[in-house]
PDB file of C-alpha atoms in Angstrom:
ATOM      1  CA  UNK A   1      87.492-143.251 -16.312  1.00 60.00           C
ATOM      2  CA  UNK A   2      84.220-142.263 -18.354  1.00 69.00           C
ATOM      3  CA  UNK A   3      84.735-142.115 -22.147  1.00 92.00           C
ATOM      4  CA  UNK A   4      81.854-139.013 -23.187  1.00 96.00           C
ATOM      5  CA  UNK A   5      80.429-137.224 -19.660  1.00 96.00           C
ATOM      6  CA  UNK A   6      77.894-134.904 -20.277  1.00 96.00           C
ATOM      7  CA  UNK A   7      76.380-132.644 -17.210  1.00 96.00           C
ATOM      8  CA  UNK A   8      74.185-131.896 -15.912  1.00 97.00           C
ATOM      9  CA  UNK A   9      72.321-135.280 -16.550  1.00 96.00           C
ATOM     10  CA  UNK A  10      68.697-133.196 -15.788  1.00 97.00           C
ATOM     11  CA  UNK A  11      68.228-129.523 -16.551  1.00 97.00           C
ATOM     12  CA  UNK A  12      65.144-128.037 -15.561  1.00 97.00           C
ATOM     13  CA  UNK A  13      64.367-124.802 -16.450  1.00 97.00           C
ATOM     14  CA  UNK A  14      62.071-122.145 -17.058  1.00 97.00           C
ATOM     15  CA  UNK A  15      60.967-121.078 -20.703  1.00 97.00           C
ATOM     16  CA  UNK A  16      63.127-117.762 -22.045  1.00 97.00           C
ATOM     17  CA  UNK A  17      65.915-118.970 -19.983  1.00 97.00           C
ATOM     18  CA  UNK A  18      69.515-119.375 -21.349  1.00 97.00           C
ATOM     19  CA  UNK A  19      71.325-122.811 -20.270  1.00 97.00           C
ATOM     20  CA  UNK A  20      74.545-124.827 -21.380  1.00 97.00           C
ATOM     21  CA  UNK A  21      75.070-128.175 -21.313  1.00 98.00           C
ATOM     22  CA  UNK A  22      78.856-129.607 -21.404  1.00 97.00           C
ATOM     23  CA  UNK A  23      80.566-132.375 -22.978  1.00 97.00           C
ATOM     24  CA  UNK A  24      84.295-134.073 -22.720  1.00 97.00           C
ATOM     25  CA  UNK A  25      85.707-136.736 -24.169  1.00 96.00           C
ATOM     26  CA  UNK A  26      88.933-138.650 -22.984  1.00 95.00           C
ATOM     27  CA  UNK A  27      89.334-140.584 -26.173  1.00 94.00           C
ATOM     28  CA  UNK A  28      91.391-138.818 -27.970  1.00 92.00           C
ATOM     29  CA  UNK A  29      88.919-138.523 -30.565  1.00 91.00           C
ATOM     30  CA  UNK A  30      88.858-135.746 -32.950  1.00 87.00           C
ATOM     31  CA  UNK A  31      85.518-135.519 -34.133  1.00 88.00           C
ATOM     32  CA  UNK A  32      82.527-134.537 -31.908  1.00 91.00           C
ATOM     33  CA  UNK A  33      78.363-134.552 -32.002  1.00 90.00           C
ATOM     34  CA  UNK A  34      75.352-133.096 -30.316  1.00 92.00           C
ATOM     35  CA  UNK A  35      72.172-135.250 -31.366  1.00 92.00           C
ATOM     36  CA  UNK A  36      68.604-134.532 -29.915  1.00 93.00           C
ATOM     37  CA  UNK A  37      66.345-137.524 -29.164  1.00 92.00           C
ATOM     38  CA  UNK A  38      62.638-136.393 -28.626  1.00 87.00           C
ATOM     39  CA  UNK A  39      59.817-137.790 -27.050  1.00 82.00           C
ATOM     40  CA  UNK A  40      59.239-139.968 -29.898  1.00 79.00           C
ATOM     41  CA  UNK A  41      62.790-141.175 -29.390  1.00 78.00           C
ATOM     42  CA  UNK A  42      64.008-139.785 -32.944  1.00 81.00           C
ATOM     43  CA  UNK A  43      67.472-139.394 -33.095  1.00 85.00           C
ATOM     44  CA  UNK A  44      68.963-136.507 -35.093  1.00 85.00           C
ATOM     45  CA  UNK A  45      72.146-135.130 -35.600  1.00 85.00           C
ATOM     46  CA  UNK A  46      72.553-131.653 -34.801  1.00 89.00           C
ATOM     47  CA  UNK A  47      75.731-130.698 -34.894  1.00 85.00           C
ATOM     48  CA  UNK A  48      79.414-132.160 -35.804  1.00 85.00           C
ATOM     49  CA  UNK A  49      82.873-130.829 -34.727  1.00 85.00           C
ATOM     50  CA  UNK A  50      86.137-131.725 -36.117  1.00 83.00           C
ATOM     51  CA  UNK A  51      89.158-130.226 -34.140  1.00 76.00           C
ATOM     52  CA  UNK A  52      87.292-127.418 -32.873  1.00 74.00           C
ATOM     53  CA  UNK A  53      85.907-126.552 -36.354  1.00 76.00           C
ATOM     54  CA  UNK A  54      82.042-126.853 -37.178  1.00 78.00           C
ATOM     55  CA  UNK A  55      81.389-129.899 -39.989  1.00 72.00           C
ATOM     56  CA  UNK A  56      77.991-130.030 -39.642  1.00 69.00           C
ATOM     57  CA  UNK A  57      75.292-127.752 -38.736  1.00 71.00           C
ATOM     58  CA  UNK A  58      71.672-129.171 -39.200  1.00 70.00           C
ATOM     59  CA  UNK A  59      68.673-127.222 -39.309  1.00 77.00           C
ATOM     60  CA  UNK A  60      68.198-126.200 -35.991  1.00 85.00           C
ATOM     61  CA  UNK A  61      67.198-122.906 -34.617  1.00 89.00           C
ATOM     62  CA  UNK A  62      70.420-120.313 -34.174  1.00 89.00           C
ATOM     63  CA  UNK A  63      69.452-120.147 -30.434  1.00 94.00           C
ATOM     64  CA  UNK A  64      71.288-123.376 -30.202  1.00 93.00           C
ATOM     65  CA  UNK A  65      75.473-122.437 -30.531  1.00 91.00           C
ATOM     66  CA  UNK A  66      78.232-124.638 -29.825  1.00 91.00           C
ATOM     67  CA  UNK A  67      80.985-124.002 -28.437  1.00 91.00           C
ATOM     68  CA  UNK A  68      84.447-126.418 -28.826  1.00 90.00           C
ATOM     69  CA  UNK A  69      87.145-124.865 -26.716  1.00 90.00           C
ATOM     70  CA  UNK A  70      89.484-127.688 -27.636  1.00 90.00           C
ATOM     71  CA  UNK A  71      89.092-130.971 -29.131  1.00 88.00           C
ATOM     72  CA  UNK A  72      87.712-133.033 -26.143  1.00 94.00           C
ATOM     73  CA  UNK A  73      85.345-130.351 -25.385  1.00 95.00           C
ATOM     74  CA  UNK A  74      81.989-129.629 -27.132  1.00 94.00           C
ATOM     75  CA  UNK A  75      79.296-127.446 -25.248  1.00 95.00           C
ATOM     76  CA  UNK A  76      76.065-127.044 -26.432  1.00 96.00           C
ATOM     77  CA  UNK A  77      74.417-123.000 -25.294  1.00 96.00           C
ATOM     78  CA  UNK A  78      70.955-122.512 -25.677  1.00 96.00           C
ATOM     79  CA  UNK A  79      69.008-119.407 -25.591  1.00 96.00           C
ATOM     80  CA  UNK A  80      65.605-117.898 -24.951  1.00 97.00           C
ATOM     81  CA  UNK A  81      64.513-121.797 -24.670  1.00 97.00           C
ATOM     82  CA  UNK A  82      60.924-122.936 -25.662  1.00 96.00           C
ATOM     83  CA  UNK A  83      58.797-125.775 -24.860  1.00 96.00           C
ATOM     84  CA  UNK A  84      59.656-127.656 -27.491  1.00 93.00           C
ATOM     85  CA  UNK A  85      63.540-127.855 -26.358  1.00 95.00           C
ATOM     86  CA  UNK A  86      62.717-130.493 -24.041  1.00 96.00           C
ATOM     87  CA  UNK A  87      64.357-133.649 -24.971  1.00 95.00           C
ATOM     88  CA  UNK A  88      67.348-135.669 -24.314  1.00 96.00           C
ATOM     89  CA  UNK A  89      70.335-134.614 -25.788  1.00 97.00           C
ATOM     90  CA  UNK A  90      73.184-136.472 -26.724  1.00 96.00           C
ATOM     91  CA  UNK A  91      76.958-135.893 -27.037  1.00 95.00           C
ATOM     92  CA  UNK A  92      79.061-138.166 -29.102  1.00 93.00           C
ATOM     93  CA  UNK A  93      82.601-138.414 -30.612  1.00 91.00           C
ATOM     94  CA  UNK A  94      84.222-140.223 -32.934  1.00 87.00           C
ATOM     95  CA  UNK A  95      87.724-141.297 -33.832  1.00 85.00           C
ATOM     96  CA  UNK A  96      87.777-139.693 -37.713  1.00 74.00           C
ATOM     97  CA  UNK A  97      89.648-136.922 -38.974  1.00 56.00           C
ATOM     98  CA  UNK A  98      86.542-136.623 -41.392  1.00 50.00           C
ATOM     99  CA  UNK A  99      83.504-137.905 -40.589  1.00 53.00           C
ATOM    100  CA  UNK A 100      82.699-141.002 -42.446  1.00 59.00           C
ATOM    101  CA  UNK A 101      80.259-143.532 -42.155  1.00 59.00           C
ATOM    102  CA  UNK A 102      82.835-146.039 -40.518  1.00 67.00           C
ATOM    103  CA  UNK A 103      83.273-144.193 -37.402  1.00 72.00           C
ATOM    104  CA  UNK A 104      82.038-145.876 -34.799  1.00 82.00           C
ATOM    105  CA  UNK A 105      80.639-143.211 -32.409  1.00 87.00           C
ATOM    106  CA  UNK A 106      80.786-143.664 -28.720  1.00 91.00           C
ATOM    107  CA  UNK A 107      77.548-141.737 -27.072  1.00 94.00           C
ATOM    108  CA  UNK A 108      77.606-139.760 -23.600  1.00 95.00           C
ATOM    109  CA  UNK A 109      74.852-140.846 -21.036  1.00 94.00           C
ATOM    110  CA  UNK A 110      72.467-137.856 -22.012  1.00 96.00           C
ATOM    111  CA  UNK A 111      71.220-134.650 -20.852  1.00 97.00           C
ATOM    112  CA  UNK A 112      67.531-134.643 -20.018  1.00 96.00           C
ATOM    113  CA  UNK A 113      66.497-130.837 -20.812  1.00 97.00           C
ATOM    114  CA  UNK A 114      62.968-130.003 -19.408  1.00 97.00           C
ATOM    115  CA  UNK A 115      61.239-127.053 -20.144  1.00 97.00           C
ATOM    116  CA  UNK A 116      58.800-125.422 -18.244  1.00 96.00           C
TER     117      UNK A 116
ATOM    118  CA  UNK B   1      68.472-138.416 -48.794  1.00 45.00           C
ATOM    119  CA  UNK B   2      68.573-141.790 -47.731  1.00 55.00           C
ATOM    120  CA  UNK B   3      66.470-142.987 -45.049  1.00 75.00           C
ATOM    121  CA  UNK B   4      66.416-146.127 -43.247  1.00 85.00           C
ATOM    122  CA  UNK B   5      63.178-148.018 -42.366  1.00 89.00           C
ATOM    123  CA  UNK B   6      62.663-150.505 -39.857  1.00 93.00           C
ATOM    124  CA  UNK B   7      59.932-152.135 -38.075  1.00 95.00           C
ATOM    125  CA  UNK B   8      58.553-150.102 -35.260  1.00 93.00           C
ATOM    126  CA  UNK B   9      58.953-152.918 -32.687  1.00 96.00           C
ATOM    127  CA  UNK B  10      59.386-156.704 -32.028  1.00 97.00           C
ATOM    128  CA  UNK B  11      58.793-159.437 -29.138  1.00 97.00           C
ATOM    129  CA  UNK B  12      60.701-162.395 -28.622  1.00 97.00           C
ATOM    130  CA  UNK B  13      61.182-164.856 -26.165  1.00 97.00           C
ATOM    131  CA  UNK B  14      64.448-165.393 -24.231  1.00 97.00           C
ATOM    132  CA  UNK B  15      66.609-168.134 -26.013  1.00 96.00           C
ATOM    133  CA  UNK B  16      65.225-167.379 -29.562  1.00 97.00           C
ATOM    134  CA  UNK B  17      67.100-165.892 -32.687  1.00 97.00           C
ATOM    135  CA  UNK B  18      66.282-162.341 -33.449  1.00 97.00           C
ATOM    136  CA  UNK B  19      66.352-160.568 -36.652  1.00 98.00           C
ATOM    137  CA  UNK B  20      65.561-157.289 -37.341  1.00 97.00           C
ATOM    138  CA  UNK B  21      65.889-155.950 -41.107  1.00 96.00           C
ATOM    139  CA  UNK B  22      66.627-152.502 -41.980  1.00 94.00           C
ATOM    140  CA  UNK B  23      65.560-151.078 -44.997  1.00 93.00           C
ATOM    141  CA  UNK B  24      68.133-148.501 -46.951  1.00 89.00           C
ATOM    142  CA  UNK B  25      67.103-148.227 -50.597  1.00 90.00           C
ATOM    143  CA  UNK B  26      69.006-145.470 -51.291  1.00 86.00           C
ATOM    144  CA  UNK B  27      72.914-146.185 -50.043  1.00 87.00           C
ATOM    145  CA  UNK B  28      75.695-144.797 -51.713  1.00 84.00           C
ATOM    146  CA  UNK B  29      78.608-146.892 -53.114  1.00 86.00           C
ATOM    147  CA  UNK B  30      80.811-145.795 -50.285  1.00 81.00           C
ATOM    148  CA  UNK B  31      78.683-146.540 -47.070  1.00 83.00           C
ATOM    149  CA  UNK B  32      78.785-148.643 -44.294  1.00 85.00           C
ATOM    150  CA  UNK B  33      75.772-149.952 -42.564  1.00 88.00           C
ATOM    151  CA  UNK B  34      76.121-149.813 -38.466  1.00 88.00           C
ATOM    152  CA  UNK B  35      73.836-151.204 -36.228  1.00 92.00           C
ATOM    153  CA  UNK B  36      73.634-149.101 -32.217  1.00 93.00           C
ATOM    154  CA  UNK B  37      71.796-150.868 -29.284  1.00 95.00           C
ATOM    155  CA  UNK B  38      70.123-148.073 -26.701  1.00 95.00           C
ATOM    156  CA  UNK B  39      68.896-149.091 -23.748  1.00 94.00           C
ATOM    157  CA  UNK B  40      66.586-146.726 -21.595  1.00 88.00           C
ATOM    158  CA  UNK B  41      68.081-143.611 -19.884  1.00 86.00           C
ATOM    159  CA  UNK B  42      71.609-144.167 -21.768  1.00 92.00           C
ATOM    160  CA  UNK B  43      73.387-143.187 -24.956  1.00 93.00           C
ATOM    161  CA  UNK B  44      73.380-145.800 -28.083  1.00 93.00           C
ATOM    162  CA  UNK B  45      76.009-148.081 -28.201  1.00 93.00           C
ATOM    163  CA  UNK B  46      77.517-149.608 -31.272  1.00 91.00           C
ATOM    164  CA  UNK B  47      77.276-153.494 -32.022  1.00 94.00           C
ATOM    165  CA  UNK B  48      78.228-153.906 -35.726  1.00 93.00           C
ATOM    166  CA  UNK B  49      78.952-152.446 -38.455  1.00 90.00           C
ATOM    167  CA  UNK B  50      79.610-154.484 -42.101  1.00 91.00           C
ATOM    168  CA  UNK B  51      79.850-153.420 -46.035  1.00 90.00           C
ATOM    169  CA  UNK B  52      78.875-156.604 -47.916  1.00 90.00           C
ATOM    170  CA  UNK B  53      77.955-160.224 -46.985  1.00 93.00           C
ATOM    171  CA  UNK B  54      78.228-161.174 -43.631  1.00 96.00           C
ATOM    172  CA  UNK B  55      79.743-160.043 -40.200  1.00 95.00           C
ATOM    173  CA  UNK B  56      79.992-161.683 -36.913  1.00 96.00           C
ATOM    174  CA  UNK B  57      81.480-160.620 -33.909  1.00 94.00           C
ATOM    175  CA  UNK B  58      80.788-161.757 -29.969  1.00 93.00           C
ATOM    176  CA  UNK B  59      77.288-159.833 -29.909  1.00 92.00           C
ATOM    177  CA  UNK B  60      75.804-160.210 -33.027  1.00 96.00           C
ATOM    178  CA  UNK B  61      75.749-161.056 -37.170  1.00 97.00           C
ATOM    179  CA  UNK B  62      74.811-158.902 -39.527  1.00 97.00           C
ATOM    180  CA  UNK B  63      73.605-160.099 -43.133  1.00 97.00           C
ATOM    181  CA  UNK B  64      74.222-157.970 -45.947  1.00 97.00           C
ATOM    182  CA  UNK B  65      72.720-158.821 -49.681  1.00 96.00           C
ATOM    183  CA  UNK B  66      74.766-158.105 -52.897  1.00 96.00           C
ATOM    184  CA  UNK B  67      72.327-155.185 -53.555  1.00 95.00           C
ATOM    185  CA  UNK B  68      73.181-153.641 -50.302  1.00 94.00           C
ATOM    186  CA  UNK B  69      69.672-152.137 -50.072  1.00 94.00           C
ATOM    187  CA  UNK B  70      68.972-154.264 -46.560  1.00 95.00           C
ATOM    188  CA  UNK B  71      70.588-155.564 -43.798  1.00 95.00           C
ATOM    189  CA  UNK B  72      69.541-158.101 -41.016  1.00 97.00           C
ATOM    190  CA  UNK B  73      70.997-157.581 -37.651  1.00 97.00           C
ATOM    191  CA  UNK B  74      70.566-161.186 -36.101  1.00 98.00           C
ATOM    192  CA  UNK B  75      70.926-161.584 -32.018  1.00 97.00           C
ATOM    193  CA  UNK B  76      71.571-165.092 -31.273  1.00 94.00           C
ATOM    194  CA  UNK B  77      69.891-166.567 -28.285  1.00 93.00           C
ATOM    195  CA  UNK B  78      68.431-163.341 -27.092  1.00 96.00           C
ATOM    196  CA  UNK B  79      67.944-162.753 -22.815  1.00 96.00           C
ATOM    197  CA  UNK B  80      66.063-160.320 -20.958  1.00 96.00           C
ATOM    198  CA  UNK B  81      69.252-157.815 -21.137  1.00 95.00           C
ATOM    199  CA  UNK B  82      68.853-157.422 -25.049  1.00 96.00           C
ATOM    200  CA  UNK B  83      65.535-155.463 -24.556  1.00 97.00           C
ATOM    201  CA  UNK B  84      66.329-152.243 -26.131  1.00 96.00           C
ATOM    202  CA  UNK B  85      65.907-149.969 -28.949  1.00 96.00           C
ATOM    203  CA  UNK B  86      68.033-151.129 -31.985  1.00 96.00           C
ATOM    204  CA  UNK B  87      68.744-148.295 -34.765  1.00 92.00           C
ATOM    205  CA  UNK B  88      70.461-149.021 -38.286  1.00 90.00           C
ATOM    206  CA  UNK B  89      72.550-146.523 -39.345  1.00 84.00           C
ATOM    207  CA  UNK B  90      73.610-145.512 -42.810  1.00 82.00           C
ATOM    208  CA  UNK B  91      76.058-142.677 -43.294  1.00 71.00           C
ATOM    209  CA  UNK B  92      75.191-140.514 -46.470  1.00 50.00           C
ATOM    210  CA  UNK B  93      77.796-138.020 -47.783  1.00 44.00           C
ATOM    211  CA  UNK B  94      75.373-135.331 -49.450  1.00 41.00           C
ATOM    212  CA  UNK B  95      78.556-132.683 -48.618  1.00 38.00           C
ATOM    213  CA  UNK B  96      76.803-131.583 -45.396  1.00 41.00           C
ATOM    214  CA  UNK B  97      77.924-135.492 -44.536  1.00 44.00           C
ATOM    215  CA  UNK B  98      74.803-135.992 -42.857  1.00 49.00           C
ATOM    216  CA  UNK B  99      73.833-138.993 -40.616  1.00 64.00           C
ATOM    217  CA  UNK B 100      70.573-140.102 -40.233  1.00 67.00           C
ATOM    218  CA  UNK B 101      69.434-143.142 -37.738  1.00 73.00           C
ATOM    219  CA  UNK B 102      66.277-145.253 -38.499  1.00 66.00           C
ATOM    220  CA  UNK B 103      63.143-144.872 -36.230  1.00 77.00           C
ATOM    221  CA  UNK B 104      64.667-148.060 -34.446  1.00 91.00           C
ATOM    222  CA  UNK B 105      62.817-151.235 -33.662  1.00 96.00           C
ATOM    223  CA  UNK B 106      62.280-151.664 -30.076  1.00 96.00           C
ATOM    224  CA  UNK B 107      63.118-155.281 -29.020  1.00 97.00           C
ATOM    225  CA  UNK B 108      61.400-156.912 -25.904  1.00 97.00           C
ATOM    226  CA  UNK B 109      62.611-160.122 -24.638  1.00 97.00           C
ATOM    227  CA  UNK B 110      59.727-161.928 -22.925  1.00 96.00           C
ATOM    228  CA  UNK B 111      60.538-164.802 -20.235  1.00 94.00           C
TER     229      UNK B 111
END
């Protein structure tokens, strides 16, 4: 009965490959997010979706494309992987319709991506 | 854009009270302050949230002065299991509704 789940937990791949990370939440939340945590542990928001619509799109390369088939899922597809993409990617969700600073976010366990 | 500043790291002995302060000089009127805890190899977990004065729950207390330019997370009687990174988060509405986590404070509890 995991609230926010991600697959895979670990992903090791070669430069130039295309990969996807899946995220699902069973909390009935309206908003989902993708964060990137680099080796220095900075946690930076990448995308936010509300009811399948993109709300936040931070300055990330367009090689990263989020896809939300329904409001319980937010997948992250990455094209032409680069060494600098190596990081831990966290999915999160929150109840709010329009994100506000009062929303509590629930994070998934993370996906550690290693690009060789 | 508002940013948060926290000490990079802190050490404490078991059983002591730990206070972690976060500076957020440009906090907006409608913004709340939220603290998250992150254990190694896990996602952040919500601890506490507040707007002003003091908030207390079963885990921690949050102290916010009248000017709201800073906040202090207080952990009573820490144990080894409280060793984690603590993030201060201030929501800033800039049209893009950006969220910024602070640099985080790595708390190490020593036996």
